[in-house]
Coordinates of C-alpha atoms in Angstrom, one line a residue:
X154 CA 4.2 -2.5 3.3
X155 CA 6.7 -0.5 2.8
X156 CA 7.5 -2.2 -0.6
X157 CA 4.8 0.0 -2.2
X158 CA 5.8 3.8 -0.8
X159 CA 6.4 4.7 -4.8
X160 CA 3.3 3.3 -6.2
X161 CA 1.8 6.7 -6.8
X162 CA 5.1 8.3 -8.3
X163 CA 4.2 10.3 -11.2
X164 CA 0.1 10.5 -9.8
X165 CA -1.0 14.1 -11.8
X166 CA -1.8 17.3 -10.1
X167 CA -5.8 17.4 -10.1
X168 CA -6.7 20.3 -12.5
X169 CA -8.8 22.6 -11.2
X170 CA -11.6 21.4 -13.5
X171 CA -14.7 22.0 -10.8
X172 CA -15.0 23.5 -7.4
X173 CA -12.0 22.9 -4.6
X174 CA -14.4 20.5 -2.3
X175 CA -14.9 18.2 -5.5
X176 CA -11.7 18.8 -7.7
X177 CA -9.8 15.2 -7.1
X178 CA -12.8 12.9 -6.4
X179 CA -12.2 9.4 -7.1
X180 CA -15.8 8.4 -7.5
X181 CA -17.6 11.2 -9.9
X182 CA -16.6 11.9 -13.5
X183 CA -14.6 15.3 -14.8
X184 CA -16.7 17.7 -17.7
X185 CA -14.2 20.6 -19.5
X186 CA -15.6 22.8 -21.3
X187 CA -14.1 23.7 -24.2
X188 CA -13.2 27.5 -23.4
X189 CA -11.7 25.6 -19.7
X190 CA -9.5 23.8 -21.8
X191 CA -8.4 26.0 -24.7
X192 CA -6.6 27.4 -21.7
X193 CA -5.4 24.6 -20.2
X194 CA -1.9 24.5 -22.0
X195 CA 0.1 22.1 -19.7
X196 CA -2.2 18.8 -21.0
X197 CA -4.1 18.4 -24.5
X198 CA -7.9 17.1 -23.2
X199 CA -8.7 15.0 -25.9
X200 CA -6.4 12.8 -24.1
X201 CA -7.2 13.6 -20.7
X202 CA -9.4 10.6 -19.0
X203 CA -12.4 11.2 -16.8
X204 CA -11.4 10.6 -13.2
X205 CA -9.9 6.5 -13.5
X206 CA -11.2 5.4 -9.7
X207 CA -14.9 5.5 -11.4
X208 CA -13.9 3.9 -14.9
X209 CA -14.1 6.1 -17.9
X210 CA -15.1 5.2 -21.5
X211 CA -12.0 6.3 -23.1
X212 CA -9.5 4.2 -21.7
X213 CA -7.8 2.6 -24.1
X214 CA -7.3 -1.3 -23.6
X215 CA -5.3 -3.4 -25.8
X216 CA -6.7 -6.4 -27.3
X217 CA -5.9 -9.3 -26.3
X218 CA -5.2 -10.5 -30.1
X219 CA -2.6 -7.5 -31.1
X220 CA 0.9 -6.9 -30.6
X221 CA 1.6 -4.9 -27.5
X222 CA 4.6 -2.7 -28.8
X223 CA 6.6 -0.8 -26.3
X224 CA 5.8 3.4 -26.8
X225 CA 8.5 5.6 -25.7
X226 CA 7.5 8.5 -23.6
X227 CA 9.8 11.6 -24.3
X228 CA 11.8 12.2 -21.2
X229 CA 14.7 15.2 -20.4
X230 CA 17.9 14.2 -18.2
X231 CA 16.9 14.8 -14.6
X232 CA 13.5 16.0 -15.4
X233 CA 12.5 12.3 -16.9
X234 CA 8.6 12.5 -18.2
X235 CA 7.5 15.0 -15.6
X236 CA 7.6 18.5 -17.9
X237 CA 4.1 17.7 -19.0
X238 CA 3.9 19.7 -22.5
X239 CA 7.3 18.3 -23.7
X240 CA 6.0 14.8 -23.0
X241 CA 2.0 14.9 -22.8
X242 CA 1.8 13.2 -19.8
X243 CA -0.4 14.7 -17.0
X244 CA 0.4 17.0 -14.7
X245 CA 1.9 16.0 -11.3
X246 CA 0.2 16.7 -8.3
X247 CA -0.2 15.4 -5.2
X248 CA -3.8 14.9 -4.9
X249 CA -5.3 13.2 -8.0
X250 CA -2.5 9.6 -7.6
X251 CA -5.8 7.7 -9.5
X252 CA -5.7 9.7 -12.5
X253 CA -2.3 9.0 -13.3
X254 CA -1.7 5.6 -15.1
X255 CA -5.0 5.2 -16.6
X256 CA -4.1 8.1 -18.6
X257 CA -0.7 7.2 -18.9
X258 CA -2.9 3.7 -20.9
X259 CA -4.6 5.7 -22.8
X260 CA -2.4 7.7 -23.8
X261 CA 0.9 5.1 -24.6
X262 CA -1.1 2.0 -24.4
X263 CA -0.6 -1.2 -22.0
X264 CA 3.8 -1.5 -22.1
X265 CA 5.4 2.2 -22.3
X266 CA 9.4 3.4 -21.5
X267 CA 9.0 6.6 -19.3
X268 CA 11.4 8.8 -17.3
X269 CA 10.6 9.0 -13.4
X270 CA 13.6 10.5 -11.9
X271 CA 14.7 9.1 -8.3
X272 CA 12.9 6.0 -9.3
X273 CA 14.4 4.8 -12.7
X274 CA 17.3 4.2 -13.9
X275 CA 20.5 6.6 -15.1
X276 CA 19.6 10.3 -16.2
X277 CA 16.6 10.1 -17.5
X278 CA 14.9 8.3 -14.9
X279 CA 14.2 5.4 -16.9
X280 CA 11.9 2.8 -16.3
X281 CA 9.1 0.5 -18.4
X282 CA 5.6 0.4 -17.0
X283 CA 3.5 -2.9 -17.9
X284 CA -0.6 -3.5 -17.1
X285 CA -0.3 -7.4 -17.8
X286 CA 0.7 -9.6 -15.0
X287 CA 1.5 -12.2 -16.9
X288 CA 4.9 -10.7 -18.3
X289 CA 5.4 -8.9 -14.9
X290 CA 6.1 -12.8 -14.0
X291 CA 8.9 -12.8 -16.2
X292 CA 10.2 -10.6 -13.8
X293 CA 9.4 -12.7 -10.5
X294 CA 10.3 -15.7 -12.1
X295 CA 14.1 -14.2 -11.9
X296 CA 14.3 -14.4 -8.3
X297 CA 16.0 -17.4 -7.1
X298 CA 18.0 -15.9 -4.4
X299 CA 20.7 -15.8 -6.8
X300 CA 24.0 -13.1 -6.5
X301 CA 22.4 -9.8 -7.3
X302 CA 20.1 -10.2 -4.8
X303 CA 16.6 -9.3 -5.3
X304 CA 15.6 -6.0 -5.1
X305 CA 14.0 -4.1 -2.8
X306 CA 11.7 -1.1 -3.0
X307 CA 13.3 1.2 -0.1
X308 CA 16.5 0.8 -1.8
X309 CA 15.3 2.9 -4.2
X310 CA 13.6 5.5 -1.9
X311 CA 16.2 7.8 -1.3
X312 CA 15.6 10.1 0.9
X313 CA 14.7 7.8 3.1
X314 CA 17.8 5.8 2.5
X315 CA 19.9 8.6 2.9
X316 CA 18.6 9.2 6.2
X317 CA 19.4 5.8 7.5
X318 CA 22.3 5.4 5.8
X319 CA 23.3 8.8 8.1
X320 CA 22.3 6.9 11.1
X321 CA 24.4 3.8 10.6
X322 CA 21.5 2.0 9.9
X323 CA 21.9 -1.5 8.0
X324 CA 19.3 -0.4 5.1
X325 CA 21.0 2.7 4.4
X326 CA 24.9 0.5 3.5
X327 CA 26.4 0.2 0.0
X328 CA 25.4 -1.6 -2.2
X329 CA 28.3 -4.2 -1.6
X330 CA 27.3 -4.2 2.3
X331 CA 23.6 -4.6 1.4
X332 CA 24.1 -7.5 -0.4
X333 CA 26.3 -9.1 2.2
X334 CA 23.4 -8.6 4.5
X335 CA 21.3 -10.4 2.1
X336 CA 23.3 -13.3 1.6
X337 CA 22.8 -14.1 5.3
X338 CA 19.0 -14.1 4.9
X339 CA 17.0 -17.4 4.3
X340 CA 14.0 -18.0 2.1
X341 CA 10.8 -19.1 3.1
X342 CA 8.2 -20.9 0.8
X343 CA 4.7 -19.3 1.3
X344 CA 2.0 -21.9 0.3
X345 CA -0.7 -18.9 0.1
X346 CA 1.1 -17.1 -2.6
X347 CA 3.1 -20.0 -4.2
X348 CA 6.7 -18.1 -4.1
X349 CA 10.0 -18.0 -2.0
X350 CA 9.7 -14.8 0.2
X351 CA 13.2 -13.6 1.2
X352 CA 13.1 -12.4 4.9
X353 CA 15.2 -13.4 8.0
X354 CA 13.8 -16.9 9.9
X355 CA 12.3 -14.3 12.9
X356 CA 9.6 -12.7 10.5
X357 CA 8.7 -16.4 9.3
X358 CA 5.8 -16.7 11.5
X359 CA 4.3 -13.5 9.6
X360 CA 3.5 -14.8 6.8
X361 CA 2.2 -18.6 7.1
X362 CA -0.9 -20.2 9.2
X363 CA 0.8 -19.4 12.6
X364 CA 0.1 -15.5 11.7
X365 CA -3.5 -16.9 12.7
X366 CA -1.9 -16.9 16.3
X367 CA -2.0 -12.8 17.1
X368 CA -5.8 -13.0 15.8
X369 CA -7.3 -13.1 19.3
X370 CA -5.1 -10.2 20.8
X371 CA -5.7 -7.7 17.6
X372 CA -9.4 -9.2 17.9
X373 CA -9.3 -7.9 21.5
X374 CA -7.8 -4.2 20.2
X375 CA -9.9 -3.4 17.8
X376 CA -12.5 -4.3 20.4
X377 CA -11.3 -1.3 22.3
X378 CA -10.4 0.7 19.2
X379 CA -14.3 0.4 17.6
X380 CA -15.6 2.0 21.1
X381 CA -13.1 5.1 19.7
X382 CA -15.6 5.5 16.4
X383 CA -18.2 8.0 17.3
X384 CA -16.0 10.4 19.3
X385 CA -13.6 10.4 16.9
X386 CA -16.0 11.4 14.2
X387 CA -14.5 14.9 13.4
X388 CA -10.9 12.7 12.5
X389 CA -11.5 9.4 11.2
X390 CA -8.3 10.1 9.2
X391 CA -6.6 10.0 12.3
X392 CA -8.7 7.6 13.8
X393 CA -8.0 5.1 11.1
X394 CA -3.7 5.9 12.2
X395 CA -4.4 5.1 15.6
X396 CA -6.4 1.7 14.8
X397 CA -3.8 0.7 12.8
X398 CA -1.2 1.3 15.5
X399 CA -3.4 0.0 18.1
X400 CA -3.7 -3.5 16.1
X401 CA -0.3 -4.3 15.0
X402 CA 1.2 -3.2 18.6
X403 CA -0.9 -5.4 20.3
X404 CA 0.4 -8.2 17.9
X405 CA 4.1 -6.9 18.2
X406 CA 4.7 -6.3 22.2
X407 CA 1.7 -8.4 23.1
X408 CA -0.8 -6.1 24.9
X409 CA -2.9 -3.1 24.4
X410 CA -2.6 0.5 23.6
X411 CA -6.0 1.3 22.9
X412 CA -5.2 5.0 21.7
X413 CA -7.8 4.9 19.6
X414 CA -10.7 5.1 22.0
X415 CA -10.4 8.9 23.2
X416 CA -12.5 8.4 26.3
X417 CA -10.0 5.7 27.6
X418 CA -6.7 7.5 29.2
X419 CA -3.7 6.8 26.9
X420 CA 0.1 6.8 26.8
X421 CA 0.5 10.4 24.7
X422 CA 3.7 9.1 23.2
X423 CA 1.9 6.9 21.4
X424 CA 0.4 10.1 19.8
X425 CA 3.0 11.4 19.2
X426 CA 4.7 8.2 17.1
X427 CA 1.7 7.7 15.0
X428 CA 1.8 11.5 13.7
X429 CA 5.8 11.2 13.5
X430 CA 5.5 8.1 11.7
X431 CA 2.7 9.4 9.0
X432 CA 4.4 12.4 9.0
X433 CA 7.8 11.2 8.0
X434 CA 6.6 9.3 5.4
X435 CA 3.9 12.2 3.9
X436 CA 7.4 14.1 3.1
X437 CA 9.7 11.2 2.0
X438 CA 6.9 10.7 -0.8
X439 CA 6.0 14.3 -1.3
X440 CA 10.5 14.9 -1.7
X441 CA 10.7 12.0 -4.6
X442 CA 7.8 13.1 -6.8
X443 CA 9.5 16.6 -6.6
X444 CA 12.3 17.0 -9.6
X445 CA 13.5 20.0 -7.4
X446 CA 13.7 17.8 -4.7
X447 CA 15.8 15.3 -6.0
X448 CA 18.1 17.9 -7.9
X449 CA 18.8 20.0 -5.0
X450 CA 19.7 16.7 -3.1
X451 CA 22.0 15.6 -5.7
X452 CA 23.5 18.6 -4.6
X453 CA 24.1 18.0 -1.1
X454 CA 21.3 20.5 -0.1
X455 CA 19.2 18.8 2.6
X456 CA 16.1 20.9 2.0
X457 CA 13.9 22.1 4.9
X458 CA 11.3 18.8 3.9
X459 CA 14.2 16.8 4.1
X460 CA 14.8 17.9 7.6
X461 CA 10.8 17.7 8.4
X462 CA 11.1 14.3 7.3
X463 CA 14.4 13.1 9.1
X464 CA 13.4 15.0 12.2
X465 CA 9.6 12.5 11.8
X466 CA 11.9 9.6 11.7
X467 CA 14.0 10.3 14.1
X468 CA 10.7 10.9 16.6
X469 CA 9.4 7.9 15.4
X470 CA 12.3 5.4 15.5
X471 CA 13.5 6.5 18.5
X472 CA 9.8 5.8 20.3
X473 CA 10.0 2.2 18.8
X474 CA 13.4 2.1 19.9
X475 CA 12.5 2.9 23.7
X476 CA 9.7 0.3 23.3
X477 CA 12.0 -2.4 22.1
X478 CA 14.6 -1.7 25.3
X479 CA 12.0 -1.7 28.1
X480 CA 10.4 -5.1 26.1
X481 CA 13.7 -6.7 26.6
X482 CA 14.2 -5.4 30.0
X483 CA 11.3 -6.7 31.5
X484 CA 11.5 -9.8 29.5
X485 CA 15.1 -10.5 31.2
X486 CA 13.7 -9.8 34.5
X487 CA 11.4 -12.2 33.7
X488 CA 8.5 -10.0 34.1
X489 CA 6.2 -10.4 30.6
X490 CA 2.6 -11.6 30.7
X491 CA 1.4 -14.8 29.4
X492 CA 0.1 -12.2 26.1
X493 CA 3.0 -10.7 26.0
X494 CA 5.5 -14.2 25.8
X495 CA 3.2 -15.3 23.1
X496 CA 4.0 -12.0 21.7
X497 CA 5.7 -11.7 18.0
X498 CA 8.9 -9.7 19.7
X499 CA 8.9 -12.3 22.4
X500 CA 9.4 -15.0 19.1
X501 CA 11.6 -13.0 17.5
X502 CA 13.8 -12.8 20.4
X503 CA 14.3 -16.5 20.8
X504 CA 14.6 -17.4 17.2
X505 CA 17.3 -14.3 17.0
X506 CA 19.0 -15.9 20.1
X507 CA 18.9 -19.6 18.2
X508 CA 19.3 -18.9 15.0
X509 CA 21.9 -15.9 14.8
X510 CA 21.6 -15.5 11.1
X511 CA 21.3 -12.0 12.2
X512 CA 22.9 -9.9 15.3
X513 CA 20.8 -8.1 18.1
X514 CA 21.1 -4.5 16.8
X515 CA 19.5 -5.6 13.6
X516 CA 16.3 -7.2 15.2
X517 CA 15.9 -3.6 16.8
X518 CA 16.3 -2.0 13.5
X519 CA 13.7 -4.3 11.9
X520 CA 11.3 -4.0 14.6
X521 CA 12.0 0.2 14.8
X522 CA 11.2 0.1 10.9
X523 CA 8.5 -2.2 11.0
X524 CA 6.5 -0.4 13.4
X525 CA 7.6 3.0 11.9
X526 CA 6.3 1.5 8.4
X527 CA 2.9 -0.3 9.8
X528 CA 0.9 2.7 10.5
X529 CA 0.2 4.0 6.7
X530 CA -1.0 1.0 4.1
X531 CA -3.6 -0.5 6.7
X532 CA -4.7 2.8 7.8
X533 CA -5.3 3.7 4.3
X534 CA -7.2 0.1 3.1
X535 CA -9.4 0.6 6.9
X536 CA -10.2 4.0 5.5
X537 CA -11.3 3.1 1.8
X538 CA -13.4 0.1 3.4
X539 CA -14.6 2.6 5.7
X540 CA -15.7 4.8 3.7
X541 CA -16.8 2.6 0.6
X542 CA -19.3 0.9 3.7
X543 CA -20.9 4.2 4.3
X544 CA -21.5 5.2 0.8
X545 CA -23.0 1.6 -0.1
X546 CA -25.7 1.1 3.2
X547 CA -26.7 -2.2 0.8
X548 CA -23.8 -3.7 0.9
X549 CA -23.2 -2.8 4.6
X550 CA -26.1 -4.2 5.4
X551 CA -25.1 -7.7 3.8
X552 CA -22.0 -7.7 5.2
X553 CA -23.3 -7.3 8.7
X554 CA -25.6 -9.9 8.5
X555 CA -23.1 -12.4 7.0
X556 CA -20.7 -11.6 10.3
X557 CA -23.7 -12.0 12.4
X558 CA -24.4 -15.3 11.0
X559 CA -20.6 -16.5 11.5
X560 CA -19.4 -15.0 14.6
X561 CA -22.8 -16.6 16.1
X562 CA -21.6 -20.0 13.8
X563 CA -17.9 -20.0 15.1
X564 CA -18.4 -18.8 18.9
X565 CA -17.5 -15.0 18.1
X566 CA -15.3 -12.8 16.2
X567 CA -11.9 -15.2 15.7
X568 CA -9.8 -16.7 13.2
X569 CA -12.0 -19.4 11.8
X570 CA -14.5 -16.7 11.4
X571 CA -12.5 -14.3 9.6
X572 CA -12.1 -17.7 6.8
X573 CA -12.7 -17.2 3.2
X574 CA -15.3 -19.8 3.1
X575 CA -17.0 -18.4 6.2
X576 CA -17.5 -15.0 5.1
X577 CA -16.7 -14.8 1.9
X578 CA -18.9 -11.6 1.7
X579 CA -16.4 -9.7 3.6
X580 CA -13.1 -10.7 1.5
X581 CA -15.1 -9.6 -2.3
X582 CA -15.3 -6.3 -0.2
X583 CA -11.7 -5.6 0.3
X584 CA -10.8 -6.7 -3.0
X585 CA -13.5 -4.8 -4.6
X586 CA -11.8 -1.7 -2.7
X587 CA -8.8 -2.6 -3.9
X588 CA -9.9 -2.8 -7.3
X589 CA -11.8 0.9 -6.9
X590 CA -9.3 3.1 -4.7
X591 CA -6.2 1.0 -3.8
X592 CA -3.8 2.2 -1.7
X593 CA -1.2 1.9 -4.4
X594 CA -1.9 2.3 -7.7
X595 CA 0.8 0.3 -8.4
X596 CA 2.1 -2.8 -6.8
X597 CA 5.4 -4.4 -7.8
X598 CA 8.4 -2.6 -9.1
X599 CA 11.2 -5.0 -9.9
X600 CA 15.0 -5.4 -11.7
X601 CA 15.3 -7.6 -14.4
X602 CA 19.1 -8.2 -11.8
X603 CA 20.4 -11.7 -13.7
X604 CA 19.9 -10.7 -17.6
X605 CA 18.6 -9.0 -20.8
X606 CA 14.6 -9.8 -20.5
X607 CA 12.1 -10.4 -23.6
X608 CA 8.4 -8.4 -22.3
X609 CA 5.8 -8.1 -25.0
X610 CA 8.5 -8.9 -27.4
X611 CA 11.0 -6.2 -26.5
X612 CA 14.2 -6.8 -25.1
X613 CA 14.7 -5.1 -22.1
X614 CA 18.3 -4.2 -21.2
X615 CA 19.8 -6.0 -17.7
X616 CA 19.2 -4.0 -14.9
X617 CA 16.4 -2.4 -16.1
X618 CA 13.4 -1.0 -13.7
X619 CA 9.9 -2.8 -14.2
X620 CA 6.6 -1.5 -12.7
X621 CA 2.7 -2.8 -13.0
X622 CA 0.5 -0.7 -13.2
X623 CA -2.4 -3.1 -11.4
X624 CA -5.1 0.3 -11.6
X625 CA -5.9 0.5 -15.0
X626 CA -7.3 -2.6 -16.5
X627 CA -9.8 -2.7 -13.6
X628 CA -11.4 0.5 -14.1
X629 CA -11.7 0.1 -18.1
X630 CA -15.5 -0.4 -18.9
X631 CA -14.2 -2.9 -21.5
X632 CA -13.4 -5.0 -19.0
X633 CA -15.5 -4.4 -16.0
X634 CA -19.5 -3.7 -16.4
X635 CA -20.1 -0.1 -14.6
X636 CA -16.7 0.4 -13.1
X637 CA -17.7 3.4 -11.2
X638 CA -20.4 1.0 -8.6
X639 CA -18.8 -0.5 -5.9
X640 CA -20.0 -4.3 -6.0
X641 CA -18.4 -7.0 -4.4
X642 CA -20.2 -9.8 -5.9
X643 CA -17.7 -9.2 -8.5
X644 CA -15.6 -11.8 -6.6
X645 CA -17.8 -14.4 -6.1
X646 CA -16.6 -17.5 -7.7
X647 CA -19.9 -17.8 -9.8
X648 CA -18.1 -14.2 -11.1
X649 CA -14.7 -15.6 -11.4
X650 CA -15.6 -18.8 -13.7
X651 CA -17.8 -16.5 -16.1
X652 CA -14.2 -14.4 -17.0
X653 CA -12.5 -17.2 -18.0
X654 CA -11.3 -17.1 -21.4
X655 CA -12.3 -14.0 -21.6
X656 CA -10.2 -10.3 -21.6
X657 CA -11.5 -9.7 -18.1
X658 CA -9.7 -12.9 -17.0
X659 CA -6.8 -11.3 -16.4
X660 CA -8.8 -9.6 -13.0
X661 CA -8.3 -12.3 -11.1
X662 CA -4.6 -13.0 -11.5
X663 CA -2.8 -12.6 -8.1
X664 CA -0.5 -10.0 -9.0
X665 CA -4.0 -8.3 -8.8
X666 CA -5.2 -9.1 -5.6
X667 CA -3.7 -6.7 -3.4
X668 CA -1.3 -3.8 -2.8
X669 CA 1.8 -5.8 -1.1
X670 CA 4.0 -6.6 -3.9
X671 CA 4.9 -10.3 -4.9
X672 CA 8.4 -12.3 -5.1
X673 CA 10.7 -13.0 -2.8
X674 CA 11.0 -9.4 -1.8
X675 CA 6.9 -9.1 -1.0
X676 CA 6.1 -7.2 1.8
X677 CA 6.8 -10.1 5.0
X678 CA 3.7 -8.3 6.5
X679 CA 1.2 -9.0 4.0
X680 CA -0.5 -11.5 6.2
X681 CA -0.5 -9.7 9.4
X682 CA -2.0 -6.1 7.3
X683 CA -4.9 -8.3 5.4
X684 CA -5.7 -9.5 8.8
X685 CA -5.6 -6.1 10.3
X686 CA -8.1 -5.0 8.0
X687 CA -10.3 -8.0 7.8
X688 CA -10.6 -7.7 11.8
X689 CA -10.8 -3.9 12.1
X690 CA -14.0 -3.5 9.6
X691 CA -15.9 -7.1 11.1
X692 CA -15.4 -5.2 14.6
X693 CA -16.9 -1.8 12.8
X694 CA -19.6 -3.1 10.9
X695 CA -20.8 -5.9 14.0
X696 CA -20.9 -2.9 16.5
X697 CA -21.8 0.1 14.4
X698 CA -24.8 1.4 11.8
X699 CA -22.3 3.9 9.4
X700 CA -23.9 6.3 6.9
X701 CA -22.0 9.7 5.5
X702 CA -23.3 13.1 6.1
X703 CA -26.8 13.7 4.4
X704 CA -26.3 15.1 0.8
X705 CA -22.8 13.6 0.9
X706 CA -22.3 11.1 -2.3
X707 CA -19.2 9.4 -3.9
X708 CA -19.0 13.2 -6.1
X709 CA -18.0 14.5 -2.8
X710 CA -15.5 12.1 -2.1
X711 CA -11.6 13.5 -2.5
X712 CA -8.6 12.0 -1.2
X713 CA -4.8 12.8 -0.8
X714 CA -1.3 10.8 -0.4
X715 CA 0.9 10.6 2.9
X716 CA 2.7 7.5 2.0
X717 CA 0.3 5.6 0.6
X718 CA -3.5 7.6 -0.8
X719 CA -6.6 8.3 1.8
X720 CA -9.7 9.6 1.6
X721 CA -10.1 12.6 3.1
X722 CA -12.9 11.3 5.4
X723 CA -15.8 12.6 6.5
X724 CA -17.2 13.0 9.5
X725 CA -19.3 10.0 9.4
X726 CA -22.3 8.9 11.2
X727 CA -22.4 5.4 13.9
X728 CA -25.4 4.4 15.4
X729 CA -24.6 1.5 17.6
X730 CA -26.5 -1.8 16.6
X731 CA -28.8 -3.9 18.9

């Protein structure tokens, strides 16, 4: 989950082209009068796309029959391509991330080189952006477990790395120390994703079918969490965070925190943890989007924003450390319940004791980071799915009918009931949400650390950073019919079959499937996170008929980034189903 934190770096600031309540709606088009556009000297309006989440008729698409040439975006030292009037790039800001990459694709095509300070290489922060997943596969194929070991995105998150270094964490150590740490880890072949995943053996059961073993306790957590939806309607973003916490801690510790239901007594410390974890990620990303923050950091200045992030991470990890130590103490005293004995943490402790590939303090570090990073991604996915279903009543009712049939056939909401063969529409809903409003517009960040690499016929120097724009193509009306419409049927087998041999076939590439990266540094919790969303959305749809406020439509949707991109959820109505 933490592997996608930089996915929205370089996002554009939402320009005041419409009312402040609607200016960053991902579901409506922007119209700019010539009088207004003459005042916007930062951006040439002939290049400004409409909001890409709705699709844009003027977004360019590189023809598969034409050679894709590398385009160079103007850059400046330490500022990269972030000076809009110099580089002809969208203005950077915190609230309109879905515009940036489609607009860049229109201006510079399907393969371009630009500067992203703090993320890319050298004084200009050079990165290479592509939209073709087949070209990105060339980079992924270099990851064979040989030195230099594959780079994870955490290593580019300079505010977090600096804080971890100050705390003595293994993730904040020097590259040489990190390589030695990596060399002690194992690779696991994931049959579903057909890739070697680099991770400690203690995490192996998060990848394979044994991850389904945690579904019962997560369903139990979701049952309680769903009850809290109506009472939480005024703060549904916070509700999504708490749902994510409830489900993840259920599998981690094997017990129920029941935090998402405000009418149930719960530990205030859990609320403090959630708020701190989300705020820490928010402040980390805001620093990474700011050339000023990066410049001050390089001069040894830790800003107020950095200190806010550090305090939030300190609070969150201290609470996580306390939970970990309390669990171990109860385990050593043989006081665990049967559910806790089946938890991920108990199994991880057993594997660590047997395997010895990592030390006990490293296991504690993994648990702390996992708990802190686990909330944001899944809560973003939950929030967007909830909103799309509320805005598309017919889709919601189709999904409800499918879930009722599946749960009746399978004896309740369980692993079998959630299999794609039993609930294809549910899986199609999640896939359509990812196409239209992904929690991260860019999903893969990789280095060609072994050698120079040829991408689209251009030689990319060794140790360059390459990223995959997985958003823009899915919003191009030359590729997707009515891209602004929410249609889960796009992902049915007959629709996938019909795309074969056409330009639209690219949509079905596995690299476009989700927000958890690819290759040996793919997020190890991706399967668990997907299960969390499947379970929570299913329980909500089974329990409630959700609808938006009166006169609220897709043109009213706004969003912001707090680590990942979240909709600013309105006060939805929840009517109990019979």
